[in-house]
Coordinates of C-alpha atoms in Angstrom, one line a residue:
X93 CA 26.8 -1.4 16.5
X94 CA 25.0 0.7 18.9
X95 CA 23.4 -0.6 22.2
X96 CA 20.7 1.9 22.8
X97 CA 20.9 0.4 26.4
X98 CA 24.5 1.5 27.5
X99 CA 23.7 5.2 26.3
X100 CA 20.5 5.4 29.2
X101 CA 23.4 3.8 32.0
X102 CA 25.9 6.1 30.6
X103 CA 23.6 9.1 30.5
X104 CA 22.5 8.2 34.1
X105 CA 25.8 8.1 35.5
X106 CA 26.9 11.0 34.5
X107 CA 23.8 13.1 35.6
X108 CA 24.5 11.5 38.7
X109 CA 28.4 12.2 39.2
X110 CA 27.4 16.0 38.0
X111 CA 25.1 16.2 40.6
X112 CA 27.5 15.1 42.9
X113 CA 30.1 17.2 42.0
X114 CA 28.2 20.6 41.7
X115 CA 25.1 19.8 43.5
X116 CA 22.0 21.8 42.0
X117 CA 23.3 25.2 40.5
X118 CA 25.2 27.5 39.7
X119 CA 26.9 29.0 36.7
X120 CA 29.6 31.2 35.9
X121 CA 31.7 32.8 33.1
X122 CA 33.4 35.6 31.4
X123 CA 33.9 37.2 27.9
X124 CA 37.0 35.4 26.5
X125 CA 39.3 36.1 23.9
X126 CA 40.2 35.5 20.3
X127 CA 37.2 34.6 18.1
X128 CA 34.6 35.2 21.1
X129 CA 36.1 38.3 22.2
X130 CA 33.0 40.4 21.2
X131 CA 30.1 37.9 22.5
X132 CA 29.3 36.8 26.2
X133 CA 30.3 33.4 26.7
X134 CA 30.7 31.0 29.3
X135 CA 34.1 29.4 29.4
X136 CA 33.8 27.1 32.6
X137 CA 30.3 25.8 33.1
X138 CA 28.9 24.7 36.0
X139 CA 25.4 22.7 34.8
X140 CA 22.2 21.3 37.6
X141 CA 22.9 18.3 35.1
X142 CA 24.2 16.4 32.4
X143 CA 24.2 18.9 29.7
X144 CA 24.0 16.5 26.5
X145 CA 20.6 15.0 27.8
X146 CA 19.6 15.1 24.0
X147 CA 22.4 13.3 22.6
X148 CA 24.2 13.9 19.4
X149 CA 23.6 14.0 15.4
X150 CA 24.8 13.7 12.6
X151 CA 23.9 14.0 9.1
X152 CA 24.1 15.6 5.6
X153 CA 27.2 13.6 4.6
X154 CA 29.1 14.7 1.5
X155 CA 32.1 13.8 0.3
X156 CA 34.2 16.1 2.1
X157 CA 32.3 17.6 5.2
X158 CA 29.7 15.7 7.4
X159 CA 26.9 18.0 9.9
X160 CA 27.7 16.9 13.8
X161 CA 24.7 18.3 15.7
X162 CA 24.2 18.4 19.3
X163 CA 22.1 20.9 22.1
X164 CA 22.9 21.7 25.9
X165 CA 19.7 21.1 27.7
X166 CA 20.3 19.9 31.4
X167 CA 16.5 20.5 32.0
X168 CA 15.2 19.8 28.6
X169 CA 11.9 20.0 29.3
X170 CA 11.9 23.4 30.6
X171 CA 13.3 25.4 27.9
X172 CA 16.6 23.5 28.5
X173 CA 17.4 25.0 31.4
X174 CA 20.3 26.9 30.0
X175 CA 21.0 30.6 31.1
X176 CA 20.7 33.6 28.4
X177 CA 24.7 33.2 27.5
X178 CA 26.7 32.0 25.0
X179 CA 28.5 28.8 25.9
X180 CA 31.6 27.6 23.7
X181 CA 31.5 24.2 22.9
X182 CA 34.5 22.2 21.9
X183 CA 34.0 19.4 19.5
X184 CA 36.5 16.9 18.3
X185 CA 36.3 13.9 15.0
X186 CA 38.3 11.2 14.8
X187 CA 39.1 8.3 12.6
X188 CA 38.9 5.7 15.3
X189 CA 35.8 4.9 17.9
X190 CA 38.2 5.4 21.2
X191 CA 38.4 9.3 19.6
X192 CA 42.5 8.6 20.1
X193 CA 43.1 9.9 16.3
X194 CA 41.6 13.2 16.2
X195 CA 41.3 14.6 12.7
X196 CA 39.4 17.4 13.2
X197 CA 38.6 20.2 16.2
X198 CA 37.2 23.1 17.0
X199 CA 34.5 25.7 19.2
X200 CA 31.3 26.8 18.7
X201 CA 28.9 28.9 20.3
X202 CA 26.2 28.0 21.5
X203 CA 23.3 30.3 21.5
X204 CA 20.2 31.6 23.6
X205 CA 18.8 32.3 20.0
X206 CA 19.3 29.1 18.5
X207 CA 18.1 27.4 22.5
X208 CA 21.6 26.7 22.9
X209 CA 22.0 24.3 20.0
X210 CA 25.1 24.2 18.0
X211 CA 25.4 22.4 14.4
X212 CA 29.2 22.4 12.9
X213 CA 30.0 20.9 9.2
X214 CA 33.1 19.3 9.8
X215 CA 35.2 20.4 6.2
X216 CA 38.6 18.2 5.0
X217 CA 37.5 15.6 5.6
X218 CA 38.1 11.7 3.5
X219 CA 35.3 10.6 1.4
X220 CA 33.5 7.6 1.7
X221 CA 35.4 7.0 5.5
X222 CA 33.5 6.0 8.9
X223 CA 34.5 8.7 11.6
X224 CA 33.7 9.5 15.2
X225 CA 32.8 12.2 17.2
X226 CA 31.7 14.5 20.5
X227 CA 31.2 17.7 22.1
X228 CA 32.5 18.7 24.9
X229 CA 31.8 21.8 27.5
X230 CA 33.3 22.0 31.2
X231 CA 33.8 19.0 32.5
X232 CA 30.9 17.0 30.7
X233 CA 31.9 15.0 27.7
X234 CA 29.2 14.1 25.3
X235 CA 28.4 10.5 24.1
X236 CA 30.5 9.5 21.1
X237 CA 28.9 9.2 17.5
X238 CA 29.9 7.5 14.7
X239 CA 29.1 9.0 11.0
X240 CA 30.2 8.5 7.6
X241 CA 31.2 10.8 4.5
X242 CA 29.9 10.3 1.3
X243 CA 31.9 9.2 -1.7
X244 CA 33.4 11.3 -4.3
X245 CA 30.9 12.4 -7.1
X246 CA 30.6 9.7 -9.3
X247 CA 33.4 7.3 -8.2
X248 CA 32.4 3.9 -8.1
X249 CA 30.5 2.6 -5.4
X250 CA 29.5 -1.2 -5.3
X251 CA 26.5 -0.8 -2.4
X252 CA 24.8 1.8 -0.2
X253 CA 22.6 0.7 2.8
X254 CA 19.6 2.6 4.6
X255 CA 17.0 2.5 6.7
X256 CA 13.7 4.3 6.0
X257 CA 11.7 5.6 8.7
X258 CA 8.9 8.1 9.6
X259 CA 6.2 8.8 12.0
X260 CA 7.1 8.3 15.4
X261 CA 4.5 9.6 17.9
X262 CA 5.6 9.6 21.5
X263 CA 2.1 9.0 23.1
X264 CA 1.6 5.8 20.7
X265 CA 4.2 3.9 21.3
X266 CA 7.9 3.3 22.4
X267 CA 10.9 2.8 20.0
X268 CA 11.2 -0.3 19.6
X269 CA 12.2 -0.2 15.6
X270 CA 15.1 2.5 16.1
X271 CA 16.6 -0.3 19.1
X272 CA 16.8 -2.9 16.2
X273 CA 17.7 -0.2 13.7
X274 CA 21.0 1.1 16.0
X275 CA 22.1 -2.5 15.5
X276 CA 21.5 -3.3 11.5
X277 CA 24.4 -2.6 9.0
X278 CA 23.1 0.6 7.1
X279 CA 25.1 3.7 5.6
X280 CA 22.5 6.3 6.9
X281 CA 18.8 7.1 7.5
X282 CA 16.2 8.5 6.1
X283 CA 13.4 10.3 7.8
X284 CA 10.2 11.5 5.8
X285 CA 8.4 13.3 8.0
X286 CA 6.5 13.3 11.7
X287 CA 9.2 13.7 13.7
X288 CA 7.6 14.9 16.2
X289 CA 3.4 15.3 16.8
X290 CA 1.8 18.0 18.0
X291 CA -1.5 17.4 19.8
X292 CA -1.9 17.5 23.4
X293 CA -2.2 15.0 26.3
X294 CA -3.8 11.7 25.2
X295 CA -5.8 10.0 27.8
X296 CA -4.9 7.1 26.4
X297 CA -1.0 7.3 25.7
X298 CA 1.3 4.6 26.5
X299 CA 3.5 7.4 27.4
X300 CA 2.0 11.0 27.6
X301 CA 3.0 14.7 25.7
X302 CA 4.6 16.7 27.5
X303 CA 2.1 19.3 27.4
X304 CA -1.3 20.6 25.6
X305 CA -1.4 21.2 21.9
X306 CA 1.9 23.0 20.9
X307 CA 1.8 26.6 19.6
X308 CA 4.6 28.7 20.6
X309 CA 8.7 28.7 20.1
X310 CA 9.0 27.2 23.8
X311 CA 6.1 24.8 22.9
X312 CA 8.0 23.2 19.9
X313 CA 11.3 23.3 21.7
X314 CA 9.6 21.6 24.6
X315 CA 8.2 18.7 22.3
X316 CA 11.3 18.5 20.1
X317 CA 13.1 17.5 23.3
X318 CA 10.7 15.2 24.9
X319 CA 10.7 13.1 21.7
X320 CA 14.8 13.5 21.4
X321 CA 15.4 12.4 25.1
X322 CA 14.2 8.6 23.7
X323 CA 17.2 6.5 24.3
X324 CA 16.4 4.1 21.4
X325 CA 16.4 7.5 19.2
X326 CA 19.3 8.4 20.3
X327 CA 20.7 5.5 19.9
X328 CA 19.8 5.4 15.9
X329 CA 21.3 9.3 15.4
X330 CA 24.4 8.3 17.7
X331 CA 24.8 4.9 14.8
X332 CA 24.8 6.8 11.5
X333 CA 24.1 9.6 9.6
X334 CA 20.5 10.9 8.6
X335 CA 19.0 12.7 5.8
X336 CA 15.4 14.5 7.5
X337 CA 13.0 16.2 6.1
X338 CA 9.4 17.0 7.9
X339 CA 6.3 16.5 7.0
X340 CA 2.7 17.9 8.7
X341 CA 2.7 17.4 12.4
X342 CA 6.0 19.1 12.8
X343 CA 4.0 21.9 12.6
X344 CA 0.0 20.8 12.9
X345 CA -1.8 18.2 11.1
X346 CA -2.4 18.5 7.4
X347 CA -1.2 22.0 7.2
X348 CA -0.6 23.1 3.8
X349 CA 1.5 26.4 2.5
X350 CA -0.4 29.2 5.0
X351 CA -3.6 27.5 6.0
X352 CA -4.2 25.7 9.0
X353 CA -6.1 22.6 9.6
X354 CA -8.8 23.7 12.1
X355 CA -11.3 26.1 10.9
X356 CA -12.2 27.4 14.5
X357 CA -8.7 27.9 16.0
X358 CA -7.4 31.4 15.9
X359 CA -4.5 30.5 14.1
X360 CA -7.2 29.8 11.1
X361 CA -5.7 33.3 10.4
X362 CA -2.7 32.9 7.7
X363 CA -1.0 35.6 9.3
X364 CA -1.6 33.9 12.8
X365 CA -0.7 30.6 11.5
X366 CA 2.6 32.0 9.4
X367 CA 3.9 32.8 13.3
X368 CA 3.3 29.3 14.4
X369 CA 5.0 27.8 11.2
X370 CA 7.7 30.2 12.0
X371 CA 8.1 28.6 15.6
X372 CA 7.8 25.3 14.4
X373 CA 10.4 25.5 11.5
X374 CA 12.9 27.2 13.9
X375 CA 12.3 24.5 16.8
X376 CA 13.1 21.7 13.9
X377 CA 16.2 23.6 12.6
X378 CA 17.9 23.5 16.0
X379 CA 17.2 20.0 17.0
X380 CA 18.2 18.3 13.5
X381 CA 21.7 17.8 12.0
X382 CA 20.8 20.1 8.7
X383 CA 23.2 22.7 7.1
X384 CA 22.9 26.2 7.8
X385 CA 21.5 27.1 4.6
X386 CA 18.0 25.1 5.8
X387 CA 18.1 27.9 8.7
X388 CA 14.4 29.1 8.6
X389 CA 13.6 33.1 7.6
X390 CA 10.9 33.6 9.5
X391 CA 7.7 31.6 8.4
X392 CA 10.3 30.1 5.4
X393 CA 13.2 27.5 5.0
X394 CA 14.3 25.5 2.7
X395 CA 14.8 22.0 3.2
X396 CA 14.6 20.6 -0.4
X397 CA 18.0 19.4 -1.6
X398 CA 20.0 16.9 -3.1
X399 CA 22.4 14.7 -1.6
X400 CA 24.7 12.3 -4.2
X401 CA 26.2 8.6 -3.0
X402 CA 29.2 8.7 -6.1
X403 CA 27.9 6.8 -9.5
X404 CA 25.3 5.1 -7.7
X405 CA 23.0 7.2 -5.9
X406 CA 21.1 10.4 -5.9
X407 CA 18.6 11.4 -3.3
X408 CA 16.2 14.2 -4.6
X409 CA 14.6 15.3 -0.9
X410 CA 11.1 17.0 -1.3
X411 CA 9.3 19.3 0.9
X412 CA 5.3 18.8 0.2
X413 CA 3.6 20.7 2.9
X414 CA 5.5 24.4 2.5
X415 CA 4.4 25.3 -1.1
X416 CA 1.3 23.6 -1.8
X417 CA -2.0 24.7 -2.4
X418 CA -4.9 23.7 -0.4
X419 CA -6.2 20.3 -0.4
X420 CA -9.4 20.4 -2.8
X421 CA -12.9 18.3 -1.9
X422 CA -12.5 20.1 2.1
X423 CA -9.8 17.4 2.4
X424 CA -10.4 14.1 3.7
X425 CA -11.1 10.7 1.7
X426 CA -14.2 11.2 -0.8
X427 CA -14.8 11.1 -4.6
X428 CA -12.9 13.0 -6.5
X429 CA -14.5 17.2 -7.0
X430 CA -13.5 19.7 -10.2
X431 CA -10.4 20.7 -7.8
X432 CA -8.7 17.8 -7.7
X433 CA -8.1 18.4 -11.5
X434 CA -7.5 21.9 -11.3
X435 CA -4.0 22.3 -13.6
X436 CA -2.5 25.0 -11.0
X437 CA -3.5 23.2 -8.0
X438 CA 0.5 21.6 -6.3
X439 CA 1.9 19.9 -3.7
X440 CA 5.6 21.1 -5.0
X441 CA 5.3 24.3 -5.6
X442 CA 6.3 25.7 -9.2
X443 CA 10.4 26.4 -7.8
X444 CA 10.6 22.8 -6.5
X445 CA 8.7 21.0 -9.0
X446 CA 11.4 22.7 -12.0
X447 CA 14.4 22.2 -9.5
X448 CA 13.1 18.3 -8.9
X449 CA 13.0 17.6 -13.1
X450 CA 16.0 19.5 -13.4
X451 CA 17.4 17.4 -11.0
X452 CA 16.4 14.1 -12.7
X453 CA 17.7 15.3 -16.4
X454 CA 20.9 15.9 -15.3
X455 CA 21.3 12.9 -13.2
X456 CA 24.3 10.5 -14.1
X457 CA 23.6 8.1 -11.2
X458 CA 22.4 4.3 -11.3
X459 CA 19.6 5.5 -9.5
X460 CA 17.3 8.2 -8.9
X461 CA 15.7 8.5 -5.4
X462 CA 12.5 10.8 -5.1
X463 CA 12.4 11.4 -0.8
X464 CA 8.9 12.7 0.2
X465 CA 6.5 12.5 3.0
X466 CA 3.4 11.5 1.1
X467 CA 1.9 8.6 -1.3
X468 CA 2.5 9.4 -5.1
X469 CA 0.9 6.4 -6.2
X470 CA -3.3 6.2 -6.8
X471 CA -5.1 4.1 -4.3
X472 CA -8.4 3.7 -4.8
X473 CA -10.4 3.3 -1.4
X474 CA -13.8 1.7 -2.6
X475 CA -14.3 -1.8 -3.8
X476 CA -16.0 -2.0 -7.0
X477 CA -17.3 0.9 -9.2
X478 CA -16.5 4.7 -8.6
X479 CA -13.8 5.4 -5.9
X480 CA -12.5 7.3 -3.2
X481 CA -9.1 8.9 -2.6
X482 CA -7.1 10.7 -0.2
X483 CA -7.3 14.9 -0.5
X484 CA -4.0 15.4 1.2
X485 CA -1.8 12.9 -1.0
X486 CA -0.8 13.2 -4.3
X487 CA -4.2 11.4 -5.2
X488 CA -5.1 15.4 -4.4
X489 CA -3.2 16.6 -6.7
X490 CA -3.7 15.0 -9.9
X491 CA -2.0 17.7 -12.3
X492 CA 1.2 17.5 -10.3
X493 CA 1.6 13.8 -10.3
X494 CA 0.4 13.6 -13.9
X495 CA 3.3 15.7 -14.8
X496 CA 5.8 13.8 -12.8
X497 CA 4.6 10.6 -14.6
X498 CA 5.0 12.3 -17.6
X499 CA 8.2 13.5 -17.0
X500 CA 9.3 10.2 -15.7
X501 CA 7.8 8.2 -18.7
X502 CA 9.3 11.0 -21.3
X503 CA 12.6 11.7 -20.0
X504 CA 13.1 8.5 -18.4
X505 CA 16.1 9.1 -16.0
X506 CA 18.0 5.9 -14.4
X507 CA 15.6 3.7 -12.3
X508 CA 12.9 6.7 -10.3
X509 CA 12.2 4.9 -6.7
X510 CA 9.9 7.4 -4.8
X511 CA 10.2 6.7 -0.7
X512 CA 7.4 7.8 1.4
X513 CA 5.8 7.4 4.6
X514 CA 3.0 9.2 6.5
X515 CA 0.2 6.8 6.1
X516 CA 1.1 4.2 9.1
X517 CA 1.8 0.8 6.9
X518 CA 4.0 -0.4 4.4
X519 CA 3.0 -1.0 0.9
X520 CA 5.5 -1.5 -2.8
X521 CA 3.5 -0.2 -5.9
X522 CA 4.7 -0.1 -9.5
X523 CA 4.3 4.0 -10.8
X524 CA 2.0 3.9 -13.5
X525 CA 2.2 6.6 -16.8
X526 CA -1.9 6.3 -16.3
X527 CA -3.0 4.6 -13.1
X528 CA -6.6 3.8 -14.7
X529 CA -4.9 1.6 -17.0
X530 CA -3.5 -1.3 -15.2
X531 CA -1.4 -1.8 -18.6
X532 CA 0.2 1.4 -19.1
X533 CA 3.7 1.8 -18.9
X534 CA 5.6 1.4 -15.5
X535 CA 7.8 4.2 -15.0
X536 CA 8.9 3.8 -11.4
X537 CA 8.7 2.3 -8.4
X538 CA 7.1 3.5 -4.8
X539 CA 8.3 2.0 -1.5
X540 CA 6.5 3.8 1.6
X541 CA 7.3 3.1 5.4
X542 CA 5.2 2.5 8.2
X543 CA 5.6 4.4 11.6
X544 CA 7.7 3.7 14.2
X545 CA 5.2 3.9 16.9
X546 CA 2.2 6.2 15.5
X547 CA -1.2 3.9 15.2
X548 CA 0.1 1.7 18.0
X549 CA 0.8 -2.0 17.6
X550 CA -0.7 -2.2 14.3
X551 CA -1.6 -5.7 12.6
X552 CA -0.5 -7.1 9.1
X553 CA -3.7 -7.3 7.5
X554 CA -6.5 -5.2 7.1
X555 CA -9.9 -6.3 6.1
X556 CA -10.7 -2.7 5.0
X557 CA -7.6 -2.5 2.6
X558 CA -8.3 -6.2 1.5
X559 CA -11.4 -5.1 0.0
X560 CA -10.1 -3.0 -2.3
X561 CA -6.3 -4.3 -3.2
X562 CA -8.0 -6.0 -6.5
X563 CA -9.1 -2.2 -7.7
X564 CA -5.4 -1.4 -7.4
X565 CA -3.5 -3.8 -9.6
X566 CA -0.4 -1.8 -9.7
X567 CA 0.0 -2.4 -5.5
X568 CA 2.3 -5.4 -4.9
X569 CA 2.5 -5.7 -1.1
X570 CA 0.6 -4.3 2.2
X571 CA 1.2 -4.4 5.5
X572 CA 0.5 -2.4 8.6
X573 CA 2.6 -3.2 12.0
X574 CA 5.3 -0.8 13.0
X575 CA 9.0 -0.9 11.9
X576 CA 11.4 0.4 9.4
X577 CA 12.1 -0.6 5.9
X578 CA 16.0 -1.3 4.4
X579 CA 17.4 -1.1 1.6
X580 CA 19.9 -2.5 -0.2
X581 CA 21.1 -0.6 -3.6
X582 CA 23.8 -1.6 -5.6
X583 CA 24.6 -0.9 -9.8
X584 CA 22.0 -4.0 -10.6
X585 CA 19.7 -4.3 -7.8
X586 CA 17.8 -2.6 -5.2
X587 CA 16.3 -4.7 -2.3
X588 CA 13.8 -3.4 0.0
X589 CA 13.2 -5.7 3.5
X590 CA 10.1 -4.7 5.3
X591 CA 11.2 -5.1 9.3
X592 CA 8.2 -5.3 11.4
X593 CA 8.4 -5.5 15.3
X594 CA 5.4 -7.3 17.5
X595 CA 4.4 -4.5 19.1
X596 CA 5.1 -0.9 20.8
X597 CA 2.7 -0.7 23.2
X598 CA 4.8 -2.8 25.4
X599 CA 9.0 -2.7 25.8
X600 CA 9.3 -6.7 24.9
X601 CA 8.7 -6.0 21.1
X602 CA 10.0 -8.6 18.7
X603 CA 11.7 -7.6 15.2
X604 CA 11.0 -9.7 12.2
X605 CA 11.5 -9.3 7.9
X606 CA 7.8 -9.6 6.7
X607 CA 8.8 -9.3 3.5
X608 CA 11.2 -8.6 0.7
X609 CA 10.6 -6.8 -2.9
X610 CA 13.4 -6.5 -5.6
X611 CA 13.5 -3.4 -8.8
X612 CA 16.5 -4.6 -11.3
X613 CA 18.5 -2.1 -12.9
X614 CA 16.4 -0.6 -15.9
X615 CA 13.4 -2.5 -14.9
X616 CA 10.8 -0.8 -13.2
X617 CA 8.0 -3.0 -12.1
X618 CA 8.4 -4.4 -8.4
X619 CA 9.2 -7.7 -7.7
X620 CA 9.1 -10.4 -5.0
X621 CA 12.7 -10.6 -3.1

């Protein structure tokens, strides 16, 4: 395991000894040969620090080829401090942690256009196999991470372990979850979304933004770094791999397709908003461990895909804020207006939503995992009679998730679990064919993630959710302190733990299980663990 710890000391020490060898200063370099023979590049660098401030990444495992990511930013909060040159970065994988059985090696440039971030998918490589890896440029050797390959399509595999995670704002809250995380016995990660946030300068942060409300390329970049120079985050990318994708404050809150939040911004424009989106996408490609075909065009990238584990696993990653259409009612949590049911209203898009039930028929895996950013499931907001719903979650959008219930209910591919996050709190709820009737058929399950720091310490109950639990039979389990959820899948059973730490407003936090919920192979409905 990984102690989050060691990786400050070691990047500590070696700022230091860099600053002792070459002082504050100066690079140099020349065009070299071979394969960089036509680009400038800098073959001996001198850096005015510790160039792999941001750590390294991996991710998108396969069964042959794995995503090693990493970024040279020896003043990462000021654009990186990197000169306008390409800078060849060797990289090595081995099959041991002391990196004495090197498998694999290469170079790659790094870029001014890509802020100097380089992303290589290691190919030959065995499936199913633990391997280690790290960069290296000059004289300065990155930290080493460990990641793991996937197995071979549909071979047998007895069990895969991951962590769940999303929402991890910097001014809320420190860490803590991701310094437990490092240390737990998982496969990979999954991120749904909030990476990063985007507001400006809370007067009441724990720790503070790094600057006002982001806008620009340098902006995202900027952000993008403060949040990676975490140690406890780094520590979780150096452990395993991750499967990301991004929800709304990557870019700006509640964004959705072209339309921005705020109605009295400039960037209310769509055309003035589409260059913003295009900043933010291209700041997220370069600082996660994704394969070049997510590379953003523009305002546009796609970062829906699939990802198989052999016979047992197939992760169906969604993208819900690119495509959709506006949220109806004026957005917020109300009563539900005539949009809500509008048939062409969608939080997929047409393209995804097809590719996503395309994905599901033809699925020959145990089980079927739906990755998203926002609540499919209904929850009903008011005690009593009526109700009130949230505009910007599938509650939204009722003709998209009455199709995917259909689908799922009709077609009924091996055991649907649909992981989210977004909402700051932990809840398991059966997936109902008709959520306003508590016995209709149960044609998945939901398991949805609090944050990792975002909402601050958080408590376990809430007397505003308590009120209305009994108008939402189909919810098994609430909770809303910070953490991470595991599971545990195998060809039977999958096992979700709820992990909740005592707080993040303070560096003492506490980890704990608050809870465990079991799905049985074939058997939808959620039970206790």
């Amino acid at each position: 395991m990984v102690d989050n710890y060691n990786i400050e000391r070691f990047l500590q020490s070696r700022i230091k000894r860099r600053n002792l060898i070459i002082g504050a200063g100066a690079l140099s370099g020349f065009a070299i040969a071979n394969q960089f023979s036509h680009q400038r590049a800098i073959a001996k660098s001198r850096f005015s620090n510790y160039p792999f401030t941001l750590g390294v990444a991996s991710g998108e495992p396969d069964p042959t080829s794995v995503v090693i990511w990493t970024r040279l930013a020896p003043e990462p909060l000021n654009g990186g401090g990197m000169p306008p040159v390409n800078v060849p970065i060797h990289w090595e994988v081995a099959s041991d942690s002391n990196m004495r059985r090197i498998v694999s090696r290469g170079t790659v440039l790094a870029t001014p256009q890509l802020a100097h971030s380089v992303r290589v998918v290691v190919e030959g490589l065995q499936s199913d196999t633990w391997y280690w890896y790290r960069f290296n440029v000059s004289e300065d050797a990155s930290p080493i991470g460990r990641t793991r390959t996937a197995p071979l399509a549909n071979s047998y595999l007895s069990k895969l372990n991951f962590a769940l995670v999303s929402c991890q704002n910097y001014q809320q809250g420190y860490y803590t979850a991701y310094k437990y995380l490092a240390k737990d016995d998982l496969d990979l990660v999954v991120h749904v979304g909030d990476y990063i946030y985007e507001g400006g300068i809370s007067a009441t942060a724990v720790r503070p933004h790094n600057s006002p409300e982001i806008l620009t390329l340098e902006d995202y970049r900027n952000r993008h770094a403060l949040y990676k120079t975490d140690a406890n985050l780094q520590a979780a990318h150096l452990a395993f791999p991750w499967i990301v994708t991004w929800d709304d404050h990557e870019v700006e809150n509640n964004y959705a397709n072209d339309i921005s939040e705020v109605d009295n911004e400039p960037d209310q424009d769509p055309k003035v908003f589409l260059q913003r989106r295009a900043a933010a996408y291209q700041a997220y490609y370069e600082h996660m461990p994704l394969r070049p075909f997510s590379k953003p065009k523009g305002p546009n990238a796609q970062i829906f895909r699939r990802l198989d584990f052999g016979n047992l696993a197939t992760f169906h990653v969604l993208d819900t804020r690119q495509y959709r259409t506006d949220q109806p009612c004026g957005d917020g949590t109300k009563e539900r207006c005539a949009a809500d049911f509008d048939p062409k209203a969608t939080i997929t898009g047409k393209r995804q939503e097809d590719w996503l039930y395309d994905g599901l028929n033809k699925s020959q895996t145990k089980w079927n995992i739906i990755a998203q950013q926002v609540v499919v499931a209904q929850i009903d907001m008011k005690p009593g009679e009526g109700g009130t719903y949230s505009m910007d979650k599938w509650d939204g959008y009722l003709a998209s998730r009455d199709r995917l219930m259909h689908f799922l209910k009709q077609r009924k591919p091996s055991n649907p679990v649909v992981l989210s996050g977004d909402i700051h709190s932990n809840w398991a709820m059966n997936l109902k064919a008709d959520f306003n009737n508590p016995q209709s058929t149960t044609v998945g399950s939901e398991f949805v993630c609090t944050s990792i720091s975002s909402g601050g310490d958080g408590a376990d109950s809430s007397p505003t959710v308590e009120a209305y639990l009994p108008d939402n039979p189909h919810i098994k389990f609430y909770n809303g302190q910070r953490g991470y959820v595991r599971c545990s899948v195998t060809p039977t059973t999958w096992k979700t733990d709820y992990l909740v730490v005592s707080k993040v407003t303070t560096l003492d936090g506490t980890i704990s299980k608050r809870a465990s919920f079991v799905v049985e192979n074939g058997h939808p409905e959620i039970q206790p663990g």
